XYZ file of C-alpha atoms in Angstrom:
766
model
C 0.122 0.101 -0.045
C 1.546 3.054 -1.110
C 1.198 6.464 0.466
C -1.724 7.705 -1.727
C -3.575 4.548 -0.795
C -2.799 4.979 2.805
C -4.274 8.388 2.554
C -7.273 7.457 0.774
C -7.736 4.742 3.314
C -7.393 7.346 6.086
C -9.864 9.768 4.535
C -12.485 6.995 4.178
C -12.182 5.982 7.945
C -12.522 9.594 8.987
C -15.502 9.985 6.899
C -17.259 6.799 8.440
C -16.124 7.992 11.849
C -17.762 11.567 11.190
C -20.944 9.834 9.918
C -21.045 7.578 12.871
C -20.647 10.356 15.014
C -23.340 12.437 13.455
C -25.758 9.616 13.536
C -25.128 8.365 17.076
C -24.840 11.698 18.753
C -27.409 12.482 21.475
C -27.332 16.096 20.814
C -29.526 17.481 18.129
C -27.150 18.297 15.155
C -28.291 20.413 12.217
C -27.212 21.722 8.837
C -29.243 24.543 7.548
C -29.073 27.070 4.759
C -29.392 30.684 5.262
C -32.658 30.573 3.644
C -34.149 28.947 6.602
C -34.373 25.166 5.406
C -33.134 22.205 7.229
C -30.561 20.492 4.917
C -29.395 17.657 7.215
C -30.295 16.597 10.706
C -29.253 13.637 12.873
C -31.697 10.819 13.982
C -32.067 12.410 17.392
C -34.506 14.913 15.867
C -36.840 11.956 15.055
C -36.835 10.921 19.055
C -37.369 14.554 20.171
C -39.821 15.884 17.782
C -41.444 12.655 16.557
C -41.074 13.617 12.931
C -39.062 11.352 10.523
C -36.075 13.046 9.031
C -37.760 12.849 5.651
C -40.572 15.093 7.051
C -38.002 17.423 8.582
C -35.237 17.856 6.010
C -35.635 20.274 3.154
C -38.490 21.844 5.107
C -38.381 25.563 6.421
C -37.586 25.245 10.150
C -39.417 28.335 10.879
C -42.555 26.141 10.205
C -41.903 24.138 13.277
C -41.271 27.359 15.602
C -43.733 28.389 18.234
C -45.512 31.426 17.031
C -44.403 33.509 19.944
C -40.738 32.585 19.100
C -40.699 33.241 15.227
C -39.648 36.866 15.403
C -36.527 36.198 17.639
C -35.747 33.112 15.657
C -35.735 35.286 12.280
C -33.537 37.845 14.097
C -30.983 35.212 15.045
C -30.983 33.740 11.474
C -30.382 37.197 10.148
C -27.375 37.520 12.682
C -25.872 34.331 11.607
C -26.164 35.275 8.027
C -24.063 38.376 8.751
C -21.422 36.123 10.384
C -22.350 36.808 13.813
C -21.981 34.031 15.963
C -25.152 33.145 18.342
C -24.557 31.400 21.680
C -27.416 29.812 23.881
C -30.420 30.922 21.928
C -33.691 29.270 23.046
C -36.912 28.585 21.087
C -39.763 26.199 21.139
C -40.306 23.537 18.393
C -43.608 21.836 17.596
C -43.552 18.040 17.876
C -45.646 15.862 15.692
C -48.210 15.339 18.462
C -48.754 19.036 18.636
C -46.859 19.691 21.841
C -43.839 21.920 21.954
C -40.103 21.190 23.223
C -37.771 23.875 24.472
C -34.583 23.714 22.238
C -31.228 25.619 23.264
C -29.101 26.315 20.275
C -25.343 26.978 19.643
C -24.330 27.654 15.998
C -21.530 28.862 13.735
C -21.446 31.599 11.368
C -22.651 30.673 7.786
C -19.965 29.216 5.449
C -20.752 28.647 1.723
C -24.410 29.589 2.695
C -24.553 26.718 5.235
C -25.155 26.984 9.042
C -23.893 24.407 11.471
C -25.598 24.018 14.810
C -25.902 22.017 17.842
C -28.943 21.970 20.110
C -30.203 20.157 23.088
C -33.713 19.599 24.382
C -34.000 21.530 27.595
C -37.709 21.144 27.964
C -37.361 19.205 31.388
C -35.020 21.829 32.578
C -37.249 24.625 31.592
C -40.159 23.167 33.243
C -38.389 22.410 36.343
C -37.276 26.106 36.420
C -40.821 27.149 35.922
C -42.015 25.056 38.877
C -39.390 26.215 40.975
C -40.247 29.867 40.114
C -43.919 29.220 40.776
C -43.090 27.563 44.107
C -40.832 30.476 45.001
C -43.574 32.939 44.127
C -45.960 30.956 46.157
C -43.861 30.906 49.219
C -43.127 34.616 48.707
C -46.887 35.279 48.728
C -47.483 32.993 51.601
C -44.705 34.730 53.464
C -45.854 38.097 52.859
C -49.250 37.045 53.767
C -48.234 35.790 57.167
C -48.864 38.480 59.588
C -48.044 36.405 62.809
C -44.754 35.539 64.344
C -43.516 34.319 67.782
C -41.207 35.965 70.154
C -39.410 34.601 73.257
C -38.295 36.605 76.287
C -35.753 34.591 78.482
C -35.775 35.378 82.198
C -33.387 34.877 85.096
C -34.441 35.855 88.548
C -37.195 37.898 86.860
C -34.763 39.917 84.815
C -34.734 39.674 81.092
C -31.618 38.048 79.794
C -32.249 37.594 76.079
C -35.050 38.341 73.646
C -35.417 36.363 70.307
C -38.010 37.344 67.644
C -39.022 34.770 65.073
C -38.573 35.304 61.228
C -41.847 36.901 60.613
C -40.914 40.061 62.635
C -39.629 41.721 59.518
C -43.008 41.362 57.907
C -44.804 42.954 60.980
C -42.336 45.435 62.455
C -39.917 46.045 59.615
C -37.006 45.156 62.051
C -34.967 41.875 61.557
C -34.349 39.267 64.110
C -30.768 40.414 64.399
C -31.889 43.858 65.291
C -34.135 42.748 67.983
C -31.292 40.579 69.346
C -28.946 43.376 69.321
C -31.297 45.641 71.191
C -33.386 43.888 74.052
C -35.556 46.885 74.389
C -36.158 47.641 70.821
C -39.741 46.226 71.255
C -40.638 48.452 73.883
C -39.097 51.538 72.147
C -41.330 50.875 69.096
C -44.616 50.726 71.146
C -46.746 53.718 70.553
C -46.261 56.031 73.577
C -49.974 56.098 74.403
C -50.064 52.341 74.623
C -46.586 51.930 76.276
C -47.727 51.697 79.917
C -50.142 48.921 79.194
C -47.220 46.856 77.428
C -44.777 47.695 80.146
C -47.322 46.591 82.705
C -47.710 43.276 80.817
C -44.079 42.829 80.623
C -43.626 43.287 84.215
C -46.435 41.175 85.218
C -45.056 38.244 83.025
C -41.619 38.609 84.433
C -43.212 38.105 87.850
C -45.073 34.897 86.645
C -48.371 36.639 86.535
C -50.738 35.094 83.920
C -51.940 37.963 81.533
C -54.836 38.058 78.885
C -54.068 39.047 75.388
C -53.619 42.637 74.747
C -53.917 44.975 71.794
C -51.798 48.017 70.982
C -49.960 50.103 68.480
C -46.351 49.936 67.236
C -44.134 52.197 64.913
C -43.104 50.214 61.975
C -39.676 50.919 60.790
C -41.046 52.805 57.736
C -42.723 55.157 60.172
C -46.308 53.745 59.902
C -48.482 52.694 62.729
C -49.620 49.137 62.807
C -51.959 47.462 65.463
C -50.923 44.126 66.911
C -52.280 41.602 69.233
C -49.818 40.357 71.839
C -50.806 36.983 73.281
C -48.329 35.795 75.983
C -47.721 32.336 77.400
C -45.485 31.583 80.479
C -42.790 28.695 80.215
C -41.554 26.838 83.195
C -38.918 24.078 83.830
C -39.662 20.733 85.427
C -39.260 22.194 88.857
C -41.640 24.990 88.224
C -39.279 27.721 87.725
C -40.140 30.444 85.257
C -37.726 30.238 82.327
C -39.280 32.461 79.793
C -42.577 33.551 78.223
C -43.442 33.336 74.522
C -45.643 35.808 72.812
C -47.666 35.456 69.720
C -47.629 38.824 67.667
C -50.436 39.091 65.310
C -50.798 42.066 62.950
C -54.259 43.127 63.336
C -54.074 46.499 61.455
C -56.406 45.601 58.834
C -59.049 44.576 61.244
C -58.581 47.612 63.637
C -58.720 49.821 60.453
C -61.926 48.177 59.237
C -63.369 48.401 62.694
C -62.543 52.109 62.754
C -64.060 52.566 59.404
C -67.083 50.708 60.594
C -67.234 52.791 63.723
C -66.768 55.995 61.785
C -69.539 54.742 59.392
C -71.683 54.016 62.353
C -71.203 57.245 63.965
C -71.923 59.055 60.519
C -75.054 56.794 60.129
C -76.195 57.558 63.657
C -75.576 61.276 63.288
C -77.431 61.166 59.853
C -80.492 59.428 61.482
C -80.542 61.786 64.300
C -80.675 64.682 61.943
C -83.448 63.262 59.824
C -86.600 65.651 60.080
C -88.684 62.598 61.093
C -88.746 58.991 62.469
C -86.224 56.335 61.150
C -87.169 52.811 61.689
C -85.962 49.365 60.719
C -88.608 46.428 61.401
C -87.918 42.823 61.283
C -91.020 41.441 59.086
C -93.168 38.747 60.470
C -94.414 37.451 57.054
C -97.319 35.331 58.595
C -98.502 37.981 60.946
C -97.281 41.339 59.704
C -98.671 43.318 62.766
C -96.274 41.128 64.854
C -93.346 42.763 62.863
C -90.874 44.273 65.522
C -88.894 47.553 65.716
C -85.110 46.803 65.955
C -83.505 50.081 64.910
C -84.662 53.522 65.383
C -83.577 57.177 65.935
C -83.874 59.409 69.087
C -86.816 61.236 67.582
C -89.009 57.945 68.366
C -88.500 58.567 72.194
C -89.023 62.411 71.948
C -92.163 62.201 69.682
C -93.820 59.142 71.310
C -92.880 59.398 74.838
C -91.539 55.807 75.127
C -88.061 54.938 76.503
C -85.348 53.201 74.365
C -85.977 50.010 76.334
C -89.711 50.219 75.680
C -89.250 51.104 71.925
C -86.920 48.018 71.149
C -89.129 45.240 70.035
C -92.361 47.146 69.841
C -94.723 45.539 67.274
C -96.461 47.428 64.628
C -99.908 46.678 66.044
C -98.806 48.763 69.149
C -98.772 51.890 67.184
C -102.182 52.030 65.409
C -105.894 51.925 66.260
C -107.925 49.076 65.129
C -109.506 51.044 62.293
C -106.012 52.000 60.722
C -104.159 48.802 61.729
C -105.529 46.886 58.702
C -103.969 49.861 56.421
C -100.683 49.503 58.155
C -100.817 45.615 57.534
C -101.771 46.153 53.894
C -98.749 48.562 53.656
C -96.330 45.892 54.962
C -97.776 43.229 52.580
C -97.273 45.840 49.791
C -93.607 46.225 50.848
C -93.280 42.446 50.664
C -94.721 42.020 47.168
C -93.740 45.514 45.597
C -90.542 46.413 47.482
C -91.616 49.770 48.595
C -94.615 51.659 49.976
C -95.914 55.256 51.165
C -98.955 55.688 53.301
C -100.570 58.353 55.614
C -101.624 57.035 58.823
C -102.213 58.433 62.474
C -99.567 57.185 64.776
C -100.645 56.549 68.441
C -98.318 57.714 71.053
C -97.727 56.865 74.649
C -100.443 59.539 75.924
C -103.142 58.025 73.590
C -103.185 61.066 71.282
C -102.805 60.316 67.467
C -100.312 62.180 65.156
C -100.762 62.007 61.578
C -97.706 60.913 59.577
C -96.432 59.971 56.127
C -94.644 56.651 56.398
C -92.284 55.270 53.674
C -91.017 51.716 53.414
C -88.494 49.786 51.560
C -87.791 46.180 51.501
C -84.447 44.859 52.832
C -83.081 41.273 52.679
C -80.348 40.293 55.243
C -79.126 36.930 56.341
C -82.261 35.090 54.896
C -84.545 37.443 56.868
C -86.808 40.309 55.597
C -86.722 43.652 56.906
C -88.232 47.035 55.975
C -86.699 50.345 56.785
C -88.151 53.917 56.071
C -89.016 57.378 57.607
C -92.048 58.846 59.139
C -92.620 62.448 58.684
C -94.914 64.341 61.197
C -97.568 65.948 58.794
C -99.677 67.699 61.652
C -99.001 71.203 60.200
C -99.773 70.227 56.701
C -103.025 68.467 57.827
C -104.109 71.292 59.896
C -103.181 73.689 57.222
C -105.201 71.613 54.777
C -108.134 71.316 57.173
C -107.916 74.812 57.551
C -107.783 75.599 53.908
C -110.724 73.140 53.431
C -112.660 74.881 56.049
C -111.714 78.293 54.575
C -112.679 76.905 50.986
C -116.066 75.504 52.370
C -116.873 78.747 53.967
C -115.800 80.692 50.820
C -117.962 78.327 48.857
C -120.975 78.785 51.198
C -120.477 82.490 51.108
C -120.172 82.586 47.267
C -122.984 80.122 46.865
C -125.440 82.001 49.170
C -124.354 85.489 48.241
C -127.014 87.879 46.967
C -124.703 88.785 44.144
C -123.630 86.795 41.237
C -119.851 85.877 41.517
C -117.939 84.386 38.774
C -114.491 84.711 36.973
C -114.066 85.623 33.353
C -110.916 84.405 31.594
C -110.470 84.110 27.658
C -114.083 85.534 27.356
C -115.371 82.316 29.097
C -117.226 82.243 32.583
C -115.601 80.027 35.248
C -116.822 79.095 38.618
C -120.410 80.769 38.470
C -122.313 80.600 41.685
C -125.918 79.811 42.094
C -126.970 83.347 41.998
C -125.650 83.745 38.401
C -127.569 80.645 37.467
C -130.711 82.237 39.079
C -130.198 85.328 37.350
C -129.524 84.185 33.911
C -131.647 80.999 33.851
C -128.794 79.105 32.200
C -127.186 75.948 33.487
C -123.610 75.694 34.742
C -122.515 73.894 31.672
C -124.322 76.457 29.301
C -122.555 79.392 31.263
C -119.144 78.092 31.208
C -119.203 76.908 27.625
C -120.600 79.992 26.035
C -118.643 83.148 25.529
C -119.620 85.794 28.291
C -120.674 88.470 25.961
C -123.252 86.287 24.407
C -125.449 86.925 27.455
C -125.416 90.590 27.050
C -128.015 92.632 25.443
C -126.866 93.695 21.901
C -127.203 97.419 22.552
C -124.779 97.041 25.567
C -122.479 94.457 24.335
C -119.891 96.607 22.532
C -119.659 98.979 25.918
C -119.212 95.871 28.192
C -116.393 94.471 25.809
C -114.724 97.814 25.844
C -114.812 97.996 29.646
C -113.421 94.603 29.905
C -110.611 94.857 27.664
C -109.527 98.312 29.084
C -109.520 96.889 32.669
C -107.321 93.972 31.481
C -104.921 96.584 29.653
C -104.644 98.451 33.034
C -106.727 101.445 31.875
C -108.803 103.101 34.390
C -112.388 102.432 34.021
C -115.534 102.938 36.432
C -115.371 100.448 39.272
C -119.203 99.654 38.684
C -121.470 100.000 35.643
C -124.821 98.829 34.580
C -125.953 96.971 31.430
C -128.674 94.590 30.296
C -128.549 90.674 30.216
C -130.796 88.436 28.254
C -132.092 85.557 30.207
C -132.531 82.186 28.803
C -136.290 82.981 28.729
C -135.652 85.959 26.599
C -136.451 88.280 29.470
C -134.180 91.432 29.929
C -132.836 92.085 33.250
C -130.688 95.200 34.291
C -127.472 94.208 36.111
C -124.732 96.131 37.831
C -121.208 94.741 37.768
C -117.982 95.306 39.815
C -114.767 93.612 38.703
C -111.164 93.357 39.727
C -108.131 91.834 37.941
C -106.613 88.734 39.360
C -104.141 86.155 38.201
C -105.700 82.651 37.502
C -103.830 79.642 36.768
C -100.789 81.894 35.506
C -103.054 84.151 33.199
C -104.942 87.524 33.809
C -108.588 87.216 34.439
C -111.384 89.372 36.190
C -113.194 88.470 39.377
C -116.801 89.755 38.919
C -119.579 90.720 41.301
C -122.876 91.187 39.498
C -126.028 92.283 40.893
C -129.791 92.354 39.590
C -130.897 95.895 39.633
C -133.998 95.433 37.526
C -136.289 96.251 40.330
C -133.983 99.115 41.347
C -134.366 100.438 37.675
C -138.109 100.233 37.718
C -138.252 101.870 41.050
C -136.091 104.655 39.724
C -138.209 104.988 36.738
C -141.466 104.911 38.794
C -140.001 107.562 41.087
C -138.968 109.647 38.003
C -142.358 109.226 36.668
C -144.082 109.997 40.207
C -142.034 113.082 40.409
C -142.978 114.083 36.843
C -146.565 113.484 37.490
C -146.413 115.287 40.853
C -145.018 118.321 38.975
C -147.509 118.178 36.291
C -150.258 117.394 38.954
C -149.321 120.673 40.899
C -149.513 122.742 37.739
C -152.770 121.079 36.598
C -154.302 121.652 40.038
C -153.466 125.347 39.943
C -154.835 125.551 36.479
C -158.000 123.684 37.517
C -158.769 125.928 40.488
C -158.365 129.193 38.353
C -160.428 127.830 35.529
C -163.170 126.598 37.975
C -163.330 130.173 39.367
C -163.759 131.492 36.035
C -166.286 128.915 35.233
C -168.228 129.617 38.340
C -168.320 133.333 37.294
C -169.603 132.554 33.818
C -172.118 130.148 35.367
C -173.251 132.671 37.883
C -173.895 135.546 35.360
C -175.616 132.913 32.802
C -177.921 131.868 35.577
C -178.856 135.433 36.428
C -179.482 136.148 32.751
C -181.711 132.937 32.389
C -183.762 134.044 35.334
C -184.809 137.323 33.435
C -185.005 135.805 30.066
C -188.205 134.218 28.666
C -187.591 130.761 27.302
C -189.066 132.215 23.927
C -186.459 134.775 23.772
C -183.878 134.202 20.992
C -181.045 134.179 23.617
C -182.625 131.501 25.890
C -181.187 128.578 24.030
C -177.854 130.154 23.687
C -177.506 130.935 27.318
C -178.747 127.036 28.041
C -175.821 126.098 25.787
C -173.427 128.366 27.825
C -174.672 126.736 30.942
C -174.253 123.232 29.583
C -170.714 123.940 28.424
C -169.860 125.463 31.804
C -170.977 122.332 33.606
C -168.778 120.255 31.024
C -165.874 122.482 31.825
C -166.549 121.827 35.705
C -166.200 118.128 34.966
C -163.058 118.745 33.275
C -161.645 120.679 36.259
C -162.886 117.897 38.538
C -160.631 115.390 36.536
C -157.643 117.703 36.710
C -158.299 118.064 40.445
C -158.512 114.360 40.768
C -155.060 113.624 38.911
C -153.580 116.545 41.196
C -155.070 114.670 44.157
C -156.668 117.873 45.362
C -160.253 116.600 44.951
C -162.871 116.298 47.710
C -163.520 112.631 48.546
C -166.239 111.087 50.875
C -164.534 107.813 51.999
C -166.402 104.940 53.667
C -165.831 101.038 53.548
C -166.418 99.886 50.000
C -166.884 96.281 48.677
C -164.627 96.320 45.646
C -166.185 93.075 44.424
C -169.677 94.705 44.471
C -168.420 97.609 42.600
C -166.560 95.656 40.017
C -169.843 93.667 39.352
C -172.020 96.826 38.931
C -169.448 98.681 36.837
C -168.494 95.840 34.638
C -172.219 94.667 34.160
C -173.117 98.111 33.012
C -170.193 98.635 30.761
C -170.425 95.204 29.076
C -174.182 95.755 28.345
C -173.254 98.127 25.790
C -170.152 96.400 24.323
C -171.220 93.124 22.878
C -168.052 92.610 20.950
C -166.273 92.199 24.441
C -166.162 89.056 26.244
C -165.908 89.414 30.014
C -164.427 87.084 32.442
C -164.185 87.709 36.114
C -162.385 85.966 39.039
C -163.504 87.641 42.489
C -161.816 86.308 45.647
C -164.343 85.374 48.402
C -164.328 87.365 51.630
C -162.350 90.248 49.898
C -161.091 92.867 52.134
C -163.160 96.195 52.375
C -161.318 99.337 51.296
C -161.756 102.918 52.799
C -162.703 104.682 49.587
C -164.824 107.244 47.863
C -167.049 104.883 45.746
C -167.802 107.263 43.028
C -164.169 107.894 42.469
C -163.126 104.213 42.475
C -166.088 103.692 40.092
C -164.850 106.421 37.790
C -161.418 104.730 37.797
C -162.830 101.355 36.893
C -164.784 102.814 34.189
C -161.835 104.583 32.734
C -159.758 101.408 32.697
C -162.663 99.469 31.117
C -163.037 102.229 28.430
C -159.165 102.055 27.797
C -159.449 98.308 27.399
C -162.352 98.565 24.921
C -160.575 101.166 22.772
C -157.521 98.904 22.568
C -159.685 96.154 21.118
C -161.503 97.851 18.104
C -162.299 94.227 16.566
C -163.354 92.805 19.930
C -161.462 90.712 22.606
C -161.520 89.558 26.167
C -161.698 91.521 29.264
C -160.434 89.722 32.346
C -161.077 91.288 36.068
C -159.606 89.720 39.049
C -159.587 90.542 42.647
C -157.330 89.168 45.483
C -156.444 89.821 49.000
C -152.666 90.462 49.362
C -150.302 90.760 52.352
C -147.283 92.915 51.249
C -144.154 92.663 53.456
C -141.357 95.374 53.625
C -139.564 94.085 50.629
C -142.631 93.784 48.438
C -144.300 96.906 49.737
C -141.139 99.065 48.888
C -141.134 97.736 45.414
C -144.463 99.651 44.915
C -143.705 102.688 47.156
C -146.419 101.605 49.650
C -146.431 100.694 53.396
C -146.437 97.276 54.576
C -149.956 95.597 55.336
C -152.922 94.169 53.838
C -154.204 95.208 50.325
C -156.856 94.478 47.798
C -155.369 93.738 44.409
C -157.354 94.313 41.292
C -156.139 93.204 37.879
C -157.911 94.461 34.569
C -156.449 92.709 31.595
C -157.351 93.094 27.954
C -156.290 91.346 24.735
C -155.706 94.484 22.756
C -153.141 95.921 20.614
C -150.799 96.655 23.838
C -148.211 99.339 24.144
C -144.691 100.033 23.270
C -142.095 101.212 26.053
C -142.424 104.806 24.980
C -146.171 104.883 25.422
C -145.890 103.186 28.829
C -143.692 105.974 30.143
C -146.260 108.636 29.293
C -149.427 106.739 29.956
C -150.423 108.408 33.230
C -149.330 111.953 32.164
C -152.261 114.306 31.740
C -153.620 115.298 28.310
C -151.395 112.328 26.725
C -153.464 110.318 24.443
C -152.863 108.038 21.521
C -156.443 109.062 19.921
C -157.247 112.035 17.662
C -158.043 115.484 19.001
C -161.708 115.042 18.869
C -161.753 111.413 20.497
C -160.443 112.262 23.931
C -158.652 114.719 26.526
C -156.035 112.343 27.724
C -157.213 113.030 31.362
C -158.826 109.544 31.943
C -155.938 107.633 33.065
C -154.131 110.571 34.460
C -157.060 111.229 36.762
C -157.141 107.383 37.626
C -153.601 107.651 38.734
C -154.367 110.572 41.031
C -157.391 109.163 42.590
C -155.671 105.811 43.475
C -152.609 107.584 44.778
C -154.919 109.807 46.838
C -156.525 106.642 48.380
C -153.016 105.439 49.517
C -152.638 102.890 46.865
C -150.761 102.614 43.431
C -151.731 101.622 39.865
C -149.192 99.675 37.721
C -149.372 98.974 34.073
C -147.771 95.781 32.228
C -147.964 95.767 28.489
C -146.310 94.623 25.324
C -146.878 95.657 21.677
C -149.316 93.261 20.234
C -149.858 91.244 23.466
C -152.428 93.151 25.398
C -152.257 95.288 28.611
C -152.856 94.657 32.401
C -153.653 97.463 35.018
C -152.907 96.352 38.388
C -154.331 98.458 41.297
C -153.390 98.060 45.056
C -155.765 99.814 47.519
C -155.118 99.316 51.299
C -157.734 97.374 53.090
C -160.224 98.846 55.754
C -160.174 97.817 59.320
C -163.721 96.634 58.975
C -164.058 93.003 58.460
C -165.180 91.928 55.053
C -168.616 90.490 54.918
C -168.596 86.889 53.583
C -169.353 86.905 49.970
C -168.934 84.121 47.165
C -166.373 84.691 44.458
C -167.782 85.056 41.055
C -165.633 83.198 38.411
C -166.182 83.463 34.728
C -169.326 85.505 35.203
C -170.379 86.605 31.694
C -173.052 89.432 31.307
């Protein structure tokens, strides 16, 4: 074998040795390229990852790397490609079963585009480290959570020889075992000054062998903070009973103390809050089966001050103790509502110790605690409110009674509509409440007065000064026109301007005013007529005297005899005229005596109707009619005048009704007719003639006023009738409407003589 053969042989042996080393190595051997592909792997990869070499080689190794490690792996690949050696790189590779193994790499820089690397499976090592880390963390947490430790104080002849504090002392005090060992009095030094006497007494008692109970006190932590600890001592003796030492268990109770302090502060705040409440606070434990047995277990001081019960008496009081039987059912229903609905509010009278009852508004809310049901709430004393409401109700009731029973109509006008009309307005207008409140106010006013009232109302609302009261006419539902006087003030009603109105029916007042004016007018005319009549009568008497003398000396065959007779007759007619004028002037001579008006009516009407066949007479005369003190002839003249007036108003015929009646006029009624109160005979004479308009009615009793022609009447008939009746202490009134006939009503005062019993004559026709 020459040298060349020996070299070839040596090279082959080295190759086989290298191949065997590659295949038999327990490490993970890898040849990869810089593009990231596995080029050759040893069989150990199959054991570790579970893939065959065929499944791994010529595959991108990044496909097997754990997603969380890809970025780091690519960074290392980049470094190797730049000929930077990488030592101890770790990443995870996916196994065929889906699990991952931790791999630690060591690689060389790339040569000819290839990377040579050696890796080992460090999964077990990593898992062990993780378990250790978790164990250490757990231990750390446990250690930090431990707030207890034991210390031992060694004694000899009652004196401290040595103090040993356990490992937990650092966590509790901040000081180490060595620091406590170095300074035997360190423990006393860190005790809070306010608590030091108690701790020193404990140490002295223990040194003397005196058993002691645990104490709680404060210490200053090394960091300057204050900690609360519980110190529980135990004495230790030798077999002979000699005191050797005492052990103490130190427990950090800071959290508990702070919690207790917080709870105490919250309790103080809660108590302060409950005591400052304006009413009763209560907490009841609910008895679901018998709500009236529910018991009071928490309450504020106002319970005692309001009800008169002591704290001891209040605690445990039952719902049924607070209420009268008639209101207890409402209280029970309220508790049931709390149970079903979760809350309630109710007004009830609370019975207190002295038996009196105080109205309250109670609230309740349901509370579940430790499988028990409670309700809590507040009770507000509403006595002032109830009394105010009662007073308001009484005031409103009084106001309503005043308004409803007022003589004046009272109502509000807003937006042209009537609001809250009282009964008097209904009486005056004849309309219902519904009709009054749904119809514009101005619709009830007479057409001639409407614009004036609208103007007044508008100006008043605008603040322009207008008369405080004024009169106008209102049309009733029946069509009747009444005079009213209104007084109004501006008010604010429901946030809007309105007027409060007081309205009075002055129709009768208007009529009386008209009658007074008419009476004054007639009185003036009567005075004038009386003066004229006297003078005229004197002239007539002179003419009559001379005429009579001439007739005595003149033969009846004398040519002047007939002319003198005519003068005498005319003078007598003139005398009749002066009598009528004197009658109107109420200056005539009367011979009065008791007169039966029924008898006079029958006589005059029979005589009158006998010549007026076109008139139908109907009489209704009251039995036992009062007598009147009157001049029979004068009253007869009045009746005849009225019959004639009726006949003239019925040119085509008609009906004449005559009625008599006993009347008793009180003060109000008599004042209406300007008469004195007392008994009167009332005479109604009604025709179905043409009637009269308002202008005619105003002048009907004026002397010389007539609706006839110059040759048909003097206009003194009704005027003299008016004067005669007035002179007898009575009055005569006329009611008429154009086209609806006329009624004359006469009132004559009765005589003191008792009336003779007579039968009434009804519908007597001549």
